[in-house]
Amino acid sequence: MAESRWKSSARPLHVRRWGDEAVIYDDYAGATHYLIPLATAIWSHVQAQGSASIAELSRHLSQLPDIMVASAGPARIEEVLGELRRLELIESEPN
């Protein structure tokens, strides 16, 4: 069975970054979302790569200098992906 992949939302988003944190304004929903460093790292990687799996995200995060981000395991990554999906900032790709 293929691992799920995640991609960026097609919605128009405005992003402001402060260090390893971000605030994203969603034009479509009229909502502003604050992202903690782990969520920012995950969202940014998916955005930059076009799509990513949990395994790819785990490898990428393990290389980052922030120990709280770098030590995130697959369960925590999946939890953050679920929250980003709930906010409609990312979506899962069909298998």
GROMACS .gro file of N, CA and C in nm:
model
  285
    1MET      N    1   0.084  -0.118   0.000
    1MET     CA    2   0.000   0.000   0.000
    1MET      C    3   0.088   0.125   0.000
    2ALA      N    4   0.057   0.218  -0.085
    2ALA     CA    5   0.136   0.340  -0.099
    2ALA      C    6   0.111   0.434   0.019
    3GLU      N    7   0.218   0.502   0.060
    3GLU     CA    8   0.207   0.599   0.169
    3GLU      C    9   0.137   0.724   0.118
    4SER      N   10   0.054   0.782   0.203
    4SER     CA   11  -0.017   0.905   0.166
    4SER      C   12   0.081   1.017   0.138
    5ARG      N   13   0.045   1.100   0.044
    5ARG     CA   14   0.123   1.220   0.014
    5ARG      C   15   0.037   1.341   0.042
    6TRP      N   16   0.101   1.448   0.075
    6TRP     CA   17   0.034   1.573   0.110
    6TRP      C   18   0.080   1.682   0.017
    7LYS      N   19  -0.012   1.770  -0.023
    7LYS     CA   20   0.023   1.880  -0.112
    7LYS      C   21  -0.038   2.009  -0.057
    8SER      N   22   0.012   2.119  -0.108
    8SER     CA   23  -0.036   2.251  -0.065
    8SER      C   24  -0.178   2.275  -0.114
    9SER      N   25  -0.248   2.354  -0.040
    9SER     CA   26  -0.381   2.399  -0.082
    9SER      C   27  -0.365   2.492  -0.202
   10ALA      N   28  -0.463   2.489  -0.289
   10ALA     CA   29  -0.460   2.578  -0.407
   10ALA      C   30  -0.513   2.717  -0.372
   11ARG      N   31  -0.556   2.736  -0.250
   11ARG     CA   32  -0.612   2.865  -0.210
   11ARG      C   33  -0.505   2.974  -0.209
   12PRO      N   34  -0.546   3.099  -0.234
   12PRO     CA   35  -0.450   3.209  -0.223
   12PRO      C   36  -0.418   3.235  -0.076
   13LEU      N   37  -0.290   3.223  -0.041
   13LEU     CA   38  -0.246   3.241   0.097
   13LEU      C   39  -0.138   3.349   0.104
   14HIS      N   40  -0.142   3.425   0.211
   14HIS     CA   41  -0.039   3.526   0.237
   14HIS      C   42   0.036   3.483   0.361
   15VAL      N   43   0.168   3.477   0.350
   15VAL     CA   44   0.251   3.422   0.457
   15VAL      C   45   0.345   3.528   0.511
   16ARG      N   46   0.354   3.536   0.643
   16ARG     CA   47   0.453   3.620   0.712
   16ARG      C   48   0.531   3.530   0.804
   17ARG      N   49   0.662   3.539   0.799
   17ARG     CA   50   0.747   3.455   0.884
   17ARG      C   51   0.826   3.541   0.982
   18TRP      N   52   0.840   3.487   1.101
   18TRP     CA   53   0.924   3.546   1.204
   18TRP      C   54   1.009   3.433   1.258
   19GLY      N   55   1.134   3.427   1.213
   19GLY     CA   56   1.221   3.316   1.254
   19GLY      C   57   1.163   3.185   1.204
   20ASP      N   58   1.135   3.094   1.297
   20ASP     CA   59   1.083   2.963   1.259
   20ASP      C   60   0.932   2.951   1.280
   21GLU      N   61   0.864   3.063   1.297
   21GLU     CA   62   0.718   3.066   1.311
   21GLU      C   63   0.658   3.139   1.191
   22ALA      N   64   0.528   3.119   1.169
   22ALA     CA   65   0.463   3.186   1.057
   22ALA      C   66   0.317   3.216   1.090
   23VAL      N   67   0.266   3.317   1.022
   23VAL     CA   68   0.124   3.348   1.024
   23VAL      C   69   0.079   3.343   0.878
   24ILE      N   70  -0.031   3.271   0.855
   24ILE     CA   71  -0.084   3.255   0.720
   24ILE      C   72  -0.225   3.309   0.716
   25TYR      N   73  -0.247   3.400   0.621
   25TYR     CA   74  -0.382   3.453   0.599
   25TYR      C   75  -0.441   3.383   0.477
   26ASP      N   76  -0.558   3.325   0.494
   26ASP     CA   77  -0.629   3.253   0.389
   26ASP      C   78  -0.735   3.347   0.331
   27ASP      N   79  -0.712   3.399   0.209
   27ASP     CA   80  -0.807   3.490   0.143
   27ASP      C   81  -0.945   3.428   0.131
   28TYR      N   82  -0.951   3.302   0.093
   28TYR     CA   83  -1.078   3.234   0.067
   28TYR      C   84  -1.163   3.225   0.193
   29ALA      N   85  -1.104   3.184   0.304
   29ALA     CA   86  -1.179   3.166   0.429
   29ALA      C   87  -1.184   3.294   0.512
   30GLY      N   88  -1.098   3.390   0.480
   30GLY     CA   89  -1.090   3.511   0.559
   30GLY      C   90  -1.036   3.484   0.699
   31ALA      N   91  -0.948   3.383   0.709
   31ALA     CA   92  -0.896   3.340   0.839
   31ALA      C   93  -0.745   3.357   0.845
   32THR      N   94  -0.696   3.385   0.964
   32THR     CA   95  -0.553   3.396   0.989
   32THR      C   96  -0.513   3.282   1.082
   33HIS      N   97  -0.403   3.215   1.049
   33HIS     CA   98  -0.356   3.100   1.125
   33HIS      C   99  -0.212   3.121   1.170
   34TYR      N  100  -0.187   3.102   1.299
   34TYR     CA  101  -0.051   3.105   1.354
   34TYR      C  102   0.004   2.963   1.351
   35LEU      N  103   0.124   2.946   1.295
   35LEU     CA  104   0.187   2.815   1.290
   35LEU      C  105   0.308   2.810   1.383
   36ILE      N  106   0.309   2.710   1.470
   36ILE     CA  107   0.425   2.686   1.555
   36ILE      C  108   0.541   2.639   1.467
   37PRO      N  109   0.664   2.637   1.520
   37PRO     CA  110   0.779   2.599   1.437
   37PRO      C  111   0.764   2.465   1.364
   38LEU      N  112   0.713   2.362   1.430
   38LEU     CA  113   0.697   2.233   1.363
   38LEU      C  114   0.599   2.243   1.247
   39ALA      N  115   0.486   2.307   1.268
   39ALA     CA  116   0.386   2.324   1.161
   39ALA      C  117   0.443   2.408   1.047
   40THR      N  118   0.519   2.511   1.082
   40THR     CA  119   0.581   2.596   0.979
   40THR      C  120   0.678   2.514   0.895
   41ALA      N  121   0.761   2.432   0.960
   41ALA     CA  122   0.859   2.350   0.888
   41ALA      C  123   0.789   2.250   0.796
   42ILE      N  124   0.683   2.188   0.845
   42ILE     CA  125   0.609   2.090   0.763
   42ILE      C  126   0.541   2.160   0.646
   43TRP      N  127   0.467   2.267   0.674
   43TRP     CA  128   0.395   2.338   0.568
   43TRP      C  129   0.493   2.392   0.463
   44SER      N  130   0.604   2.450   0.509
   44SER     CA  131   0.703   2.507   0.417
   44SER      C  132   0.763   2.400   0.327
   45HIS      N  133   0.791   2.284   0.382
   45HIS     CA  134   0.851   2.176   0.301
   45HIS      C  135   0.751   2.125   0.197
   46VAL      N  136   0.628   2.105   0.237
   46VAL     CA  137   0.526   2.061   0.142
   46VAL      C  138   0.509   2.166   0.032
   47GLN      N  139   0.506   2.293   0.072
   47GLN     CA  140   0.492   2.403  -0.024
   47GLN      C  141   0.610   2.404  -0.122
   48ALA      N  142   0.730   2.390  -0.072
   48ALA     CA  143   0.850   2.398  -0.156
   48ALA      C  144   0.864   2.277  -0.249
   49GLN      N  145   0.825   2.159  -0.201
   49GLN     CA  146   0.843   2.037  -0.279
   49GLN      C  147   0.724   2.005  -0.369
   50GLY      N  148   0.611   2.068  -0.346
   50GLY     CA  149   0.491   2.037  -0.423
   50GLY      C  150   0.407   1.931  -0.356
   51SER      N  151   0.472   1.831  -0.298
   51SER     CA  152   0.405   1.729  -0.217
   51SER      C  153   0.511   1.656  -0.136
   52ALA      N  154   0.466   1.584  -0.033
   52ALA     CA  155   0.560   1.510   0.051
   52ALA      C  156   0.485   1.401   0.128
   53SER      N  157   0.557   1.295   0.158
   53SER     CA  158   0.504   1.188   0.242
   53SER      C  159   0.552   1.210   0.386
   54ILE      N  160   0.497   1.134   0.478
   54ILE     CA  161   0.543   1.145   0.618
   54ILE      C  162   0.689   1.105   0.629
   55ALA      N  163   0.730   1.001   0.557
   55ALA     CA  164   0.870   0.959   0.560
   55ALA      C  165   0.963   1.069   0.508
   56GLU      N  166   0.924   1.134   0.400
   56GLU     CA  167   1.005   1.244   0.345
   56GLU      C  168   1.010   1.361   0.443
   57LEU      N  169   0.897   1.391   0.504
   57LEU     CA  170   0.895   1.500   0.603
   57LEU      C  171   0.982   1.465   0.722
   58SER      N  172   0.976   1.343   0.769
   58SER     CA  173   1.058   1.300   0.882
   58SER      C  174   1.206   1.315   0.852
   59ARG      N  175   1.248   1.274   0.733
   59ARG     CA  176   1.389   1.289   0.693
   59ARG      C  177   1.429   1.436   0.687
   60HIS      N  178   1.343   1.518   0.629
   60HIS     CA  179   1.372   1.661   0.618
   60HIS      C  180   1.382   1.725   0.757
   61LEU      N  181   1.284   1.698   0.842
   61LEU     CA  182   1.283   1.759   0.975
   61LEU      C  183   1.403   1.717   1.059
   62SER      N  184   1.448   1.594   1.043
   62SER     CA  185   1.562   1.544   1.122
   62SER      C  186   1.690   1.621   1.093
   63GLN      N  187   1.695   1.692   0.982
   63GLN     CA  188   1.814   1.768   0.944
   63GLN      C  189   1.811   1.913   0.991
   64LEU      N  190   1.700   1.955   1.052
   64LEU     CA  191   1.686   2.094   1.095
   64LEU      C  192   1.751   2.115   1.231
   65PRO      N  193   1.799   2.237   1.258
   65PRO     CA  194   1.870   2.263   1.383
   65PRO      C  195   1.782   2.266   1.508
   66ASP      N  196   1.655   2.297   1.496
   66ASP     CA  197   1.565   2.306   1.612
   66ASP      C  198   1.536   2.165   1.662
   67ILE      N  199   1.583   2.130   1.781
   67ILE     CA  200   1.571   1.995   1.834
   67ILE      C  201   1.424   1.952   1.849
   68MET      N  202   1.334   2.043   1.884
   68MET     CA  203   1.193   2.008   1.898
   68MET      C  204   1.131   1.974   1.763
   69VAL      N  205   1.178   2.039   1.660
   69VAL     CA  206   1.131   2.009   1.524
   69VAL      C  207   1.200   1.883   1.474
   70ALA      N  208   1.330   1.875   1.491
   70ALA     CA  209   1.409   1.764   1.438
   70ALA      C  210   1.370   1.630   1.502
   71SER      N  211   1.323   1.632   1.625
   71SER     CA  212   1.292   1.507   1.695
   71SER      C  213   1.147   1.462   1.678
   72ALA      N  214   1.070   1.532   1.598
   72ALA     CA  215   0.929   1.496   1.577
   72ALA      C  216   0.922   1.361   1.506
   73GLY      N  217   0.849   1.270   1.566
   73GLY     CA  218   0.832   1.138   1.506
   73GLY      C  219   0.713   1.135   1.412
   74PRO      N  220   0.695   1.023   1.343
   74PRO     CA  221   0.586   1.010   1.246
   74PRO      C  222   0.447   1.039   1.304
   75ALA      N  223   0.421   0.997   1.428
   75ALA     CA  224   0.289   1.020   1.488
   75ALA      C  225   0.264   1.170   1.507
   76ARG      N  226   0.365   1.243   1.552
   76ARG     CA  227   0.350   1.388   1.572
   76ARG      C  228   0.338   1.458   1.437
   77ILE      N  229   0.414   1.414   1.338
   77ILE     CA  230   0.404   1.473   1.204
   77ILE      C  231   0.264   1.450   1.149
   78GLU      N  232   0.211   1.331   1.165
   78GLU     CA  233   0.077   1.301   1.117
   78GLU      C  234  -0.028   1.387   1.188
   79GLU      N  235  -0.008   1.410   1.317
   79GLU     CA  236  -0.100   1.497   1.394
   79GLU      C  237  -0.099   1.639   1.338
   80VAL      N  238   0.019   1.692   1.312
   80VAL     CA  239   0.030   1.828   1.257
   80VAL      C  240  -0.028   1.834   1.115
   81LEU      N  241  -0.003   1.732   1.035
   81LEU     CA  242  -0.062   1.727   0.901
   81LEU      C  243  -0.215   1.730   0.909
   82GLY      N  244  -0.270   1.657   1.006
   82GLY     CA  245  -0.416   1.658   1.025
   82GLY      C  246  -0.468   1.795   1.060
   83GLU      N  247  -0.395   1.867   1.144
   83GLU     CA  248  -0.436   2.003   1.181
   83GLU      C  249  -0.424   2.097   1.062
   84LEU      N  250  -0.316   2.087   0.985
   84LEU     CA  251  -0.300   2.171   0.865
   84LEU      C  252  -0.410   2.140   0.763
   85ARG      N  253  -0.449   2.014   0.753
   85ARG     CA  254  -0.559   1.977   0.663
   85ARG      C  255  -0.691   2.036   0.715
   86ARG      N  256  -0.714   2.028   0.845
   86ARG     CA  257  -0.836   2.084   0.903
   86ARG      C  258  -0.846   2.235   0.873
   87LEU      N  259  -0.731   2.303   0.876
   87LEU     CA  260  -0.727   2.447   0.845
   87LEU      C  261  -0.731   2.472   0.695
   88GLU      N  262  -0.730   2.366   0.616
   88GLU     CA  263  -0.731   2.371   0.470
   88GLU      C  264  -0.609   2.442   0.411
   89LEU      N  265  -0.495   2.425   0.479
   89LEU     CA  266  -0.368   2.478   0.429
   89LEU      C  267  -0.296   2.374   0.344
   90ILE      N  268  -0.328   2.246   0.365
   90ILE     CA  269  -0.276   2.138   0.282
   90ILE      C  270  -0.390   2.039   0.258
   91GLU      N  271  -0.367   1.947   0.167
   91GLU     CA  272  -0.465   1.841   0.142
   91GLU      C  273  -0.392   1.713   0.106
   92SER      N  274  -0.456   1.601   0.128
   92SER     CA  275  -0.393   1.474   0.091
   92SER      C  276  -0.418   1.449  -0.057
   93GLU      N  277  -0.319   1.388  -0.120
   93GLU     CA  278  -0.332   1.351  -0.260
   93GLU      C  279  -0.397   1.214  -0.268
   94PRO      N  280  -0.479   1.192  -0.367
   94PRO     CA  281  -0.537   1.058  -0.383
   94PRO      C  282  -0.428   0.955  -0.411
   95ASN      N  283  -0.441   0.837  -0.352
   95ASN     CA  284  -0.342   0.730  -0.376
   95ASN      C  285  -0.359   0.669  -0.512
   0.00000   0.00000   0.00000
